[in-house]
PDB file of C-alpha atoms in Angstrom:
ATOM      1  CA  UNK A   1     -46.642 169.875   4.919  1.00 95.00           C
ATOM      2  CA  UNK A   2     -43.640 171.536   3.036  1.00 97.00           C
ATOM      3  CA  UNK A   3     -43.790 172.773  -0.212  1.00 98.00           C
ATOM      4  CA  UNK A   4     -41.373 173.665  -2.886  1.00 98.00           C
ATOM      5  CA  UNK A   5     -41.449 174.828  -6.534  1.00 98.00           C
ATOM      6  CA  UNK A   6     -39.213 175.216  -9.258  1.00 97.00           C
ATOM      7  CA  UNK A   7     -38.738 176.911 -12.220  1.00 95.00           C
ATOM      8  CA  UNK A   8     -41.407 178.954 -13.821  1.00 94.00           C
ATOM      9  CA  UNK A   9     -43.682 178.287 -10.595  1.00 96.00           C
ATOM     10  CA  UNK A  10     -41.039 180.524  -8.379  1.00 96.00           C
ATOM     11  CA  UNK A  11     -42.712 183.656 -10.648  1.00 94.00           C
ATOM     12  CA  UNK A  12     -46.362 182.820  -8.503  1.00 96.00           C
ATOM     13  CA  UNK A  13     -45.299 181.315  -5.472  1.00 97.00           C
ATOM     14  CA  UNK A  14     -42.963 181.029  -2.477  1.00 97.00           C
ATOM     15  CA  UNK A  15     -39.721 179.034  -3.264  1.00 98.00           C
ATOM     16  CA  UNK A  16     -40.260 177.195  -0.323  1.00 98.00           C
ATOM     17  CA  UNK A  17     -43.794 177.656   2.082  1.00 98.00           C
ATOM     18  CA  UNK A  18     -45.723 175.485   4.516  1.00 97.00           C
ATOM     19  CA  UNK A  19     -49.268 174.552   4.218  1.00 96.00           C
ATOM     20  CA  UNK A  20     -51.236 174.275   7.491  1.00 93.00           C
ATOM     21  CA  UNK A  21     -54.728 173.032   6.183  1.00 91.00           C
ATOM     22  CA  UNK A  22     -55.335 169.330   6.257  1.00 93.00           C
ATOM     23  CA  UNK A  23     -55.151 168.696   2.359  1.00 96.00           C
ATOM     24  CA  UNK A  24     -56.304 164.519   1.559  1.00 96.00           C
ATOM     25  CA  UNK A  25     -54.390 163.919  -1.766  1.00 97.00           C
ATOM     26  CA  UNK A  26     -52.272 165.404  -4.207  1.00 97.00           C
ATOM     27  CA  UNK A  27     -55.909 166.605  -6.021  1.00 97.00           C
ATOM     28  CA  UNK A  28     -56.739 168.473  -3.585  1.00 97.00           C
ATOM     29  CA  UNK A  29     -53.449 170.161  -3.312  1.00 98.00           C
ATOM     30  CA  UNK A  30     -53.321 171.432  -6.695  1.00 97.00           C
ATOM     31  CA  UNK A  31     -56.821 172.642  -6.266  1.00 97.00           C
ATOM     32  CA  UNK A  32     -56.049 174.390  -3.159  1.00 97.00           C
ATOM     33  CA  UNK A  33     -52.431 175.745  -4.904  1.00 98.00           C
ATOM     34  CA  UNK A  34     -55.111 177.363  -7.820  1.00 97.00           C
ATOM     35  CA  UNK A  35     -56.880 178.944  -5.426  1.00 97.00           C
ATOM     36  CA  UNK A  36     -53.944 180.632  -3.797  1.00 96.00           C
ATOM     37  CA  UNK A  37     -52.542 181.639  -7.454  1.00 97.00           C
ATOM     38  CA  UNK A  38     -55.552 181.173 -10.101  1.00 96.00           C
ATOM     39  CA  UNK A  39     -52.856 182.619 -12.662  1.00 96.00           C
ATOM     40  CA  UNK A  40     -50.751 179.478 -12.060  1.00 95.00           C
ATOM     41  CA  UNK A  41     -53.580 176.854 -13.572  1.00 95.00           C
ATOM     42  CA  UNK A  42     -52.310 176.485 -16.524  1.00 91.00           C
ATOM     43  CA  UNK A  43     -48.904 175.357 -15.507  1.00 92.00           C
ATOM     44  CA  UNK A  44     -50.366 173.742 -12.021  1.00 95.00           C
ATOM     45  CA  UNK A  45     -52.137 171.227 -15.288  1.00 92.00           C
ATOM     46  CA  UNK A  46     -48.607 170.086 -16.550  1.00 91.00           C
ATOM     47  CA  UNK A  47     -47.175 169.731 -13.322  1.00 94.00           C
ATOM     48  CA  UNK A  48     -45.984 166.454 -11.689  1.00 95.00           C
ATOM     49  CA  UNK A  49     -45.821 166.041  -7.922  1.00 97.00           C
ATOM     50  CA  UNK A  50     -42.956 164.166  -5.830  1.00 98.00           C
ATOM     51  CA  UNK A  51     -43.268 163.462  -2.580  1.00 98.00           C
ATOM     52  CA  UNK A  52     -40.057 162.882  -0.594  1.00 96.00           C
ATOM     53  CA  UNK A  53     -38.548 162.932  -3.397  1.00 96.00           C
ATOM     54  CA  UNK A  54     -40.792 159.889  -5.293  1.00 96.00           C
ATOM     55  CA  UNK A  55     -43.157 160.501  -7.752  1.00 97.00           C
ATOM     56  CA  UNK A  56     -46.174 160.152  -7.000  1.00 97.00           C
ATOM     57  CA  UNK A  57     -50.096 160.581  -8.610  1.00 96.00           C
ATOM     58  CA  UNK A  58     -53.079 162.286  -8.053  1.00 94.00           C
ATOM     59  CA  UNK A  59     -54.362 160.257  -5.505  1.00 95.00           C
ATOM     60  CA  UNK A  60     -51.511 159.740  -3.159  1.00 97.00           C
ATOM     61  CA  UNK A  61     -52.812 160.646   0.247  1.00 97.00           C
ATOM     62  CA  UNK A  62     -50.703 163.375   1.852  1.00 97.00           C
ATOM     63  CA  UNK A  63     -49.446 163.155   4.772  1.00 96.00           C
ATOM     64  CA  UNK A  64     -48.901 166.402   7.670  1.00 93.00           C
ATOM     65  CA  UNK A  65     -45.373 165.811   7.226  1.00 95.00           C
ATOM     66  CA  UNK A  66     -44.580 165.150   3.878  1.00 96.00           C
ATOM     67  CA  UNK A  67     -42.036 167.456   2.118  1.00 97.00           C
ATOM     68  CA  UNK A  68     -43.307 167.754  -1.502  1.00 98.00           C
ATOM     69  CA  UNK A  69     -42.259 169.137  -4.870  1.00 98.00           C
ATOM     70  CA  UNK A  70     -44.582 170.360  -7.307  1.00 98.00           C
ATOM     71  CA  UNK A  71     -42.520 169.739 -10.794  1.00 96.00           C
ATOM     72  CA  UNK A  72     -43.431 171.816 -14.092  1.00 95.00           C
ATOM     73  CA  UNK A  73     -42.199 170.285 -17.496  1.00 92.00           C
ATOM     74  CA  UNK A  74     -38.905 169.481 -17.468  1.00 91.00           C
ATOM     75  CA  UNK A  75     -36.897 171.842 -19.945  1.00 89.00           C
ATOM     76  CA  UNK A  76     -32.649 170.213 -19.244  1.00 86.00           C
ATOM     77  CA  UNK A  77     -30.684 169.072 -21.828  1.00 84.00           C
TER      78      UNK A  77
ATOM     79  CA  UNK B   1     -12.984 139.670 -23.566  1.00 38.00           C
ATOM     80  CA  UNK B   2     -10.505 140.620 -21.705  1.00 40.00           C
ATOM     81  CA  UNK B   3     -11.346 139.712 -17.795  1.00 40.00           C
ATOM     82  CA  UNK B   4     -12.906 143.136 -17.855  1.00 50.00           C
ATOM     83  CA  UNK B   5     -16.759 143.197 -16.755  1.00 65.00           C
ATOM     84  CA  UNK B   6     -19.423 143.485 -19.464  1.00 73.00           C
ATOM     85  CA  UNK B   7     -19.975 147.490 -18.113  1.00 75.00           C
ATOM     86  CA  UNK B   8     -18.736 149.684 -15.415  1.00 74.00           C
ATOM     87  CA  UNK B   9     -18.684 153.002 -14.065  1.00 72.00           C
ATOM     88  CA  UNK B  10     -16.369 155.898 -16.434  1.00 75.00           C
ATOM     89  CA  UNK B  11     -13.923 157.463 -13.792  1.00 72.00           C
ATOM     90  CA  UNK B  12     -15.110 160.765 -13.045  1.00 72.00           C
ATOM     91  CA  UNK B  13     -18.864 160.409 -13.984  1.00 73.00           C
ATOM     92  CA  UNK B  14     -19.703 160.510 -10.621  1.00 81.00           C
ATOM     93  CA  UNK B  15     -20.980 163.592 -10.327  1.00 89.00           C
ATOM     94  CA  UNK B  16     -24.262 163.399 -12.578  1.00 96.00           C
ATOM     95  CA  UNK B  17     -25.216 167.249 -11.712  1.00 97.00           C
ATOM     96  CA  UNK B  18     -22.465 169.518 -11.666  1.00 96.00           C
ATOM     97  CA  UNK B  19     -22.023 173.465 -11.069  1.00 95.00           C
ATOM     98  CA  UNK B  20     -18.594 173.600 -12.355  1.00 95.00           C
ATOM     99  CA  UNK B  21     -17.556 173.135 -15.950  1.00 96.00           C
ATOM    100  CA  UNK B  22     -18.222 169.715 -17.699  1.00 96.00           C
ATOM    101  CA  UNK B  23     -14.592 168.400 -18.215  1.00 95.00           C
ATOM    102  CA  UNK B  24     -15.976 166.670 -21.950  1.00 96.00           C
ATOM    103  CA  UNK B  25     -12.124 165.366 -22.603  1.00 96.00           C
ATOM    104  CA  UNK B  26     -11.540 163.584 -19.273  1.00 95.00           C
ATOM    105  CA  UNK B  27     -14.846 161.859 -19.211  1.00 95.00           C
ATOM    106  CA  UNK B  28     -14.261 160.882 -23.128  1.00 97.00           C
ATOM    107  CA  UNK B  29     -10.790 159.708 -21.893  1.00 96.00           C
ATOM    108  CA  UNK B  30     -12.377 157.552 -18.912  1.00 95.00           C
ATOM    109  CA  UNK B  31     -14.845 155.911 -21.406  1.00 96.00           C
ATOM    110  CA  UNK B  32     -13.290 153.525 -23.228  1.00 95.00           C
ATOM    111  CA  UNK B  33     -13.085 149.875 -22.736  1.00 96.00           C
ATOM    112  CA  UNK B  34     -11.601 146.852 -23.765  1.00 97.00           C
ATOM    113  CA  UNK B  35     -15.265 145.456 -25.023  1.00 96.00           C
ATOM    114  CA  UNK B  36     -16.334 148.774 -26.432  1.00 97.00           C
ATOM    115  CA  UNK B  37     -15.508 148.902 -30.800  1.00 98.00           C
ATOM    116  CA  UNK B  38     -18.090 152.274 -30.409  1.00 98.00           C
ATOM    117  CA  UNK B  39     -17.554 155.190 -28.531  1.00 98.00           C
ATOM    118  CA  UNK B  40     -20.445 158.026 -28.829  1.00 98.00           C
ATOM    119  CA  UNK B  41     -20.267 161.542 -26.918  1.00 98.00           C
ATOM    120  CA  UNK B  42     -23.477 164.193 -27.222  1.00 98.00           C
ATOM    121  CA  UNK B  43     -22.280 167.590 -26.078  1.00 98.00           C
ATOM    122  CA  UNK B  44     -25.992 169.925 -25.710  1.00 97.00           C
ATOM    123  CA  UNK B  45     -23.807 173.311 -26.010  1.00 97.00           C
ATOM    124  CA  UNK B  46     -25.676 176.445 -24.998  1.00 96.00           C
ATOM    125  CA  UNK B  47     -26.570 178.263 -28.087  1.00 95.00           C
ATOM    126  CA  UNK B  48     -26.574 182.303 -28.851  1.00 96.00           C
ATOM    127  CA  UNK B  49     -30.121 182.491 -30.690  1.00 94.00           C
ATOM    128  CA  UNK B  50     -33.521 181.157 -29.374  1.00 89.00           C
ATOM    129  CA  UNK B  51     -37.071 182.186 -30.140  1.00 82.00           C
ATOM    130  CA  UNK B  52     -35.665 184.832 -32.699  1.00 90.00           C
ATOM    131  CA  UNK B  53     -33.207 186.763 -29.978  1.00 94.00           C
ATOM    132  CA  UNK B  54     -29.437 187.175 -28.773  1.00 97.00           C
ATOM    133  CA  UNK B  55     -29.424 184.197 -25.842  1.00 96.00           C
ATOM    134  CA  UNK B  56     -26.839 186.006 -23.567  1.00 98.00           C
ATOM    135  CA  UNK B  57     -26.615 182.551 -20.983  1.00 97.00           C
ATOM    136  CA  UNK B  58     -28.637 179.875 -19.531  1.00 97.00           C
ATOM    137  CA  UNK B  59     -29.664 179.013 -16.100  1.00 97.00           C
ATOM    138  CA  UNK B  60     -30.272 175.672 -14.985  1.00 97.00           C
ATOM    139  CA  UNK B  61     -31.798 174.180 -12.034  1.00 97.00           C
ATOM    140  CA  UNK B  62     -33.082 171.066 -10.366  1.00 97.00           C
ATOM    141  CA  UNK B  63     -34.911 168.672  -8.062  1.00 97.00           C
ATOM    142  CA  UNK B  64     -31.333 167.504  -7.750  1.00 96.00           C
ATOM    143  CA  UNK B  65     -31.992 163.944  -5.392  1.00 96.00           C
ATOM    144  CA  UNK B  66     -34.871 163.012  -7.775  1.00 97.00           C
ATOM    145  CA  UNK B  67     -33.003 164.200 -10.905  1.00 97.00           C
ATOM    146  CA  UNK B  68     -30.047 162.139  -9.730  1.00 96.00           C
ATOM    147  CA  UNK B  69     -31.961 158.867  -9.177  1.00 96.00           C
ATOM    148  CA  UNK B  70     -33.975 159.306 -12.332  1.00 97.00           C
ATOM    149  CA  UNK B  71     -30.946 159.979 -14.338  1.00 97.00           C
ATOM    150  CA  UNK B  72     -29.039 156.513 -12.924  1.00 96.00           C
ATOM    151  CA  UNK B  73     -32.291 154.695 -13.523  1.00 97.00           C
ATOM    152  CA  UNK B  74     -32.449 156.423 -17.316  1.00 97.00           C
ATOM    153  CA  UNK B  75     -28.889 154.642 -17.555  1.00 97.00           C
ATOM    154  CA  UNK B  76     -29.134 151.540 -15.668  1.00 97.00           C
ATOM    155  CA  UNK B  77     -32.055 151.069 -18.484  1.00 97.00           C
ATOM    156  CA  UNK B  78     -29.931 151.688 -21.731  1.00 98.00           C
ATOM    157  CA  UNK B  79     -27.863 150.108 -20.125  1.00 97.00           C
ATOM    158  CA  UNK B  80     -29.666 146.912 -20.159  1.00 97.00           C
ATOM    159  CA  UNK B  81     -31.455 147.117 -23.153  1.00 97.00           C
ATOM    160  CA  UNK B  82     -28.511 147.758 -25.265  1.00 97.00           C
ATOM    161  CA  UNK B  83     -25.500 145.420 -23.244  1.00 97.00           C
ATOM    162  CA  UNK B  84     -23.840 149.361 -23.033  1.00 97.00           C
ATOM    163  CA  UNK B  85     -19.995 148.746 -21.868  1.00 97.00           C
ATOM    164  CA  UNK B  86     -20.169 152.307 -20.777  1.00 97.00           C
ATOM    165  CA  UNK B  87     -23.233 154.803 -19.762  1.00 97.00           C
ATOM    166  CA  UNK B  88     -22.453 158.267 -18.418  1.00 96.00           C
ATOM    167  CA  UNK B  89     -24.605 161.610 -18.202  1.00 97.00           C
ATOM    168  CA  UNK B  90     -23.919 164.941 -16.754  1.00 97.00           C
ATOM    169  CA  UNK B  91     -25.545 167.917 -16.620  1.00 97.00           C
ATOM    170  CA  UNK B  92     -24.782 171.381 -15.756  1.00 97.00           C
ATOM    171  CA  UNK B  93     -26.814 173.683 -12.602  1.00 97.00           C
ATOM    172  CA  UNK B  94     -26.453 177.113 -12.405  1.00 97.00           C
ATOM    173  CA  UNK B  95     -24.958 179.916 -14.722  1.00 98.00           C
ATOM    174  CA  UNK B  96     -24.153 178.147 -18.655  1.00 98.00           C
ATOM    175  CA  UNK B  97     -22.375 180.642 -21.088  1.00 98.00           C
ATOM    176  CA  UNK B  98     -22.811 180.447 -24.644  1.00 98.00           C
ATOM    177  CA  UNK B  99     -21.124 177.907 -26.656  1.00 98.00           C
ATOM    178  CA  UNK B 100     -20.480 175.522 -22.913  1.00 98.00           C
ATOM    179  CA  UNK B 101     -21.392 172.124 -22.558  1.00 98.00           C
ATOM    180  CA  UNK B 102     -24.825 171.662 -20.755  1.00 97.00           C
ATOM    181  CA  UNK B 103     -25.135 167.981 -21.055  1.00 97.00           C
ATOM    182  CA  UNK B 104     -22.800 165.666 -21.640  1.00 98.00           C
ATOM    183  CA  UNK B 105     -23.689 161.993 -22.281  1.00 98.00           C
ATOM    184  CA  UNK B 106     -21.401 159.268 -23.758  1.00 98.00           C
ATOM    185  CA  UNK B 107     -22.134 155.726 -24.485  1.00 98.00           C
ATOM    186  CA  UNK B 108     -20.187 152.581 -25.366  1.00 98.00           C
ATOM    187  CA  UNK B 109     -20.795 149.697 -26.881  1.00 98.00           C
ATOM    188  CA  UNK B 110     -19.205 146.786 -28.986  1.00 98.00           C
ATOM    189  CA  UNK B 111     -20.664 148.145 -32.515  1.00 97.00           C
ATOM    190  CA  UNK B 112     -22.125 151.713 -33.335  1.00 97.00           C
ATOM    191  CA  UNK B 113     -25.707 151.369 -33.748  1.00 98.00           C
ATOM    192  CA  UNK B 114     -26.015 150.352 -30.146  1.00 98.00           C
ATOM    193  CA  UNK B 115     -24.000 153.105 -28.850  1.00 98.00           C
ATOM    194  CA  UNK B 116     -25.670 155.630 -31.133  1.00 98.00           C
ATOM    195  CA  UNK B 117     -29.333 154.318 -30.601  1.00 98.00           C
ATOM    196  CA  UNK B 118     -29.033 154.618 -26.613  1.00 98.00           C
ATOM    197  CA  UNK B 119     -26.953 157.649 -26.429  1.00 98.00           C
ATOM    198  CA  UNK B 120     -30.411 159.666 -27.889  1.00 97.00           C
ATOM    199  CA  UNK B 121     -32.707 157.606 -26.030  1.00 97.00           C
ATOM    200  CA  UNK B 122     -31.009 158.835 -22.701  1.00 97.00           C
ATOM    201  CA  UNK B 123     -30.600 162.176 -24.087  1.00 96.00           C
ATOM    202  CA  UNK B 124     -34.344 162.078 -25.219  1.00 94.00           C
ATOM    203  CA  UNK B 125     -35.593 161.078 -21.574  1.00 95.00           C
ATOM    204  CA  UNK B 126     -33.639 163.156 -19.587  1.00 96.00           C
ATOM    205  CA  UNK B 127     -34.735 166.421 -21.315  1.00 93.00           C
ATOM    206  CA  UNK B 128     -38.617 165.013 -21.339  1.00 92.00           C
ATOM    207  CA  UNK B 129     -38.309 163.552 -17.796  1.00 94.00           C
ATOM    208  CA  UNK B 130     -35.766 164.712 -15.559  1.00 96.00           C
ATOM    209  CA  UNK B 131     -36.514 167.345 -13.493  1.00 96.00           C
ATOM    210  CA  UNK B 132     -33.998 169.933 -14.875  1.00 96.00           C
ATOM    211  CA  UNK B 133     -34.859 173.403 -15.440  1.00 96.00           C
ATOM    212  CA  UNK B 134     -33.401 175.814 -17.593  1.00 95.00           C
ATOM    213  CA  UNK B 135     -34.173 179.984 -17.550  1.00 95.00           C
ATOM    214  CA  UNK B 136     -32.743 181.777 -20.730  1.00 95.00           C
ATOM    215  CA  UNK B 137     -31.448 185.328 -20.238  1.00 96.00           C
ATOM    216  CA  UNK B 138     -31.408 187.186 -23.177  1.00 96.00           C
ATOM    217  CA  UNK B 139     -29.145 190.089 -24.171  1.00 97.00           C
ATOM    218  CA  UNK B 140     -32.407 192.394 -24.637  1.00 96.00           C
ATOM    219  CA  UNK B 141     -32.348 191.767 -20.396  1.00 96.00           C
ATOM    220  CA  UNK B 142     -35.673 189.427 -21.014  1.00 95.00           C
ATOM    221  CA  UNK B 143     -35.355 186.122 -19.513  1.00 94.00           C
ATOM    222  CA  UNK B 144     -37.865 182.538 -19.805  1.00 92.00           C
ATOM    223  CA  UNK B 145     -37.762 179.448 -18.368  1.00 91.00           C
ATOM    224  CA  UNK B 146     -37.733 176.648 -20.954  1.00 79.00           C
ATOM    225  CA  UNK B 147     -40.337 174.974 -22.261  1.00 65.00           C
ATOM    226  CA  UNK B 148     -38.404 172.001 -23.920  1.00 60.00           C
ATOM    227  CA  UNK B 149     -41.283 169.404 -22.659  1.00 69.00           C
ATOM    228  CA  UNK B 150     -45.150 170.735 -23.870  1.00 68.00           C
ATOM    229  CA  UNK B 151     -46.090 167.394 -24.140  1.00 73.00           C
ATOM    230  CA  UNK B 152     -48.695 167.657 -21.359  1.00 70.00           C
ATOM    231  CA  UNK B 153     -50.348 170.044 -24.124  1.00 68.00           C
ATOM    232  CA  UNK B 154     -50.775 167.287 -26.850  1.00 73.00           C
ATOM    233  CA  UNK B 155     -51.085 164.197 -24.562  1.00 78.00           C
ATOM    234  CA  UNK B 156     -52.928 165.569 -21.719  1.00 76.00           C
ATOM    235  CA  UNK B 157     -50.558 163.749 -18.908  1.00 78.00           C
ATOM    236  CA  UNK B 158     -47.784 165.346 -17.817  1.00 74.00           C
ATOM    237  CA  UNK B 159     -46.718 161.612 -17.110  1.00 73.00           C
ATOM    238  CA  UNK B 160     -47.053 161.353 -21.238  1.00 77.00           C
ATOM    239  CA  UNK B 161     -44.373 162.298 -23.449  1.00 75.00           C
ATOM    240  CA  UNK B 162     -43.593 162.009 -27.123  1.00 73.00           C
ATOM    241  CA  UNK B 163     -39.998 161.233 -27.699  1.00 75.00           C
ATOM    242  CA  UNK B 164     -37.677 162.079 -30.819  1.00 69.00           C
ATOM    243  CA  UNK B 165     -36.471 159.035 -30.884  1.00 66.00           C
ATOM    244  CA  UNK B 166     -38.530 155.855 -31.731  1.00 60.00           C
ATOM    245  CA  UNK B 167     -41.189 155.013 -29.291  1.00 50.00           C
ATOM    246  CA  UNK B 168     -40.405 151.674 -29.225  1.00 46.00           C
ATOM    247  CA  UNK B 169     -37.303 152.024 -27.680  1.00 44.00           C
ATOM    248  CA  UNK B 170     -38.867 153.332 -24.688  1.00 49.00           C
ATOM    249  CA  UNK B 171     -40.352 149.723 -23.715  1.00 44.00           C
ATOM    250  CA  UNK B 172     -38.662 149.142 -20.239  1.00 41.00           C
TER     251      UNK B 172
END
């Protein structure tokens, strides 16, 4: 699956990687994105997920090709 | 009424993210209409002190496709709720200087209240919602990425927000 992060997120991680692993849902993403970056956890908390560009929640089951973005708090305007 | 429909599209508000200069007077010119007595037009400007230093510019970027369909949706709702003649919102990407026009949004009603009431609950959702970004470089050659939304902090969902604008207003 493809990964990309924005913002404050680019400061602990790859604009843009791949993940190999078989990850089930978006939980276990997040868990397995702390464990690559520990120092990211706190903003990892606040984050939403999209997946193909549609939110989604915690327990969306990922797919081997889905192309997702981890969102922090938004900060436009 | 004129044969006009109830709301439409402004000429020009096409392009909801932009990196070029928000062009405030055209899109003010492209927003009136014949059913509209209330015009209202929020300009965010970029401004030269935050958190106690010299902001030198800001930075903004985005999930644009998601940002772009959330921001329509955002609209298509005020829209609705408020019979808006008129809804537009832009918003900048990239480099801002001090003193430009981040976000531009302009609604237009028949009376005031309605225009004025919507125009800050689109502004208050897309700064809470939208997935827009902005990174403040200060003169001092610091820089931080914004932290307009904490609301995750008090509510504990980063799905949860609490808006300046009357929560009720948020029923969809």
């Amino acid at each position: 699956m493809k990964i990309e992060v924005f913002a404050v997120l680019k400061d602990f991680y790859d604009k843009q990687f791949t993940i190999g692993e078989t990850l089930k849902d978006i939980s276990e993403l997040k868990r397995y994105l702390i464990t690559q970056k520990p120092e990211a956890e706190g903003i990892l908390g606040a984050c939403r997920f999209a997946v193909n560009d549609e939110l989604v929640g915690s327990h969306y089951n990922l797919k081997a090709d889905d192309r997702i973005s981890v969102i922090p708090p938004s900060s436009g305007g | 009424m004129t044969g006009s429909p109830l709301s439409r599209q402004a000429a020009g508000a096409e392009n909801i993210l932009s990196d070029q200069p928000l062009q405030l007077a055209e899109l003010l010119a492209a927003s009136h209409h014949p059913g509209a007595g209330a015009v209202v037009l929020f300009s965010g400007d970029v401004r030269i002190n935050n958190l106690g230093k010299e902001v030198a510019y800001l930075e903004f970027e985005a999930q644009e496709k998601l940002a772009v369909k959330m921001i329509r949706e955002i609209l298509d709702q005020a829209t609705q709720k408020w019979q808006l003649n008129i809804a537009v919102a832009q918003h900048r990407l990239g480099k801002v200087g001090i003193s430009e026009c981040a976000v531009v949004v302009i609604t237009a009603s028949p009376h005031r209240k309605e225009a004025y009431d919507a125009n800050r609950y689109i502004m208050d959702r897309l700064k809470h919602e939208v997935p827009i970004w902005k990174c403040e470089y200060f003169t001092d050659g610091t820089h931080k990425w914004g932290g307009n939304c904490n609301c995750a902090e008090i509510t504990g969902n980063p799905a949860e927000h609490i808006y300046e604008f009357n929560s009720t207003a948020h029923e969809k």
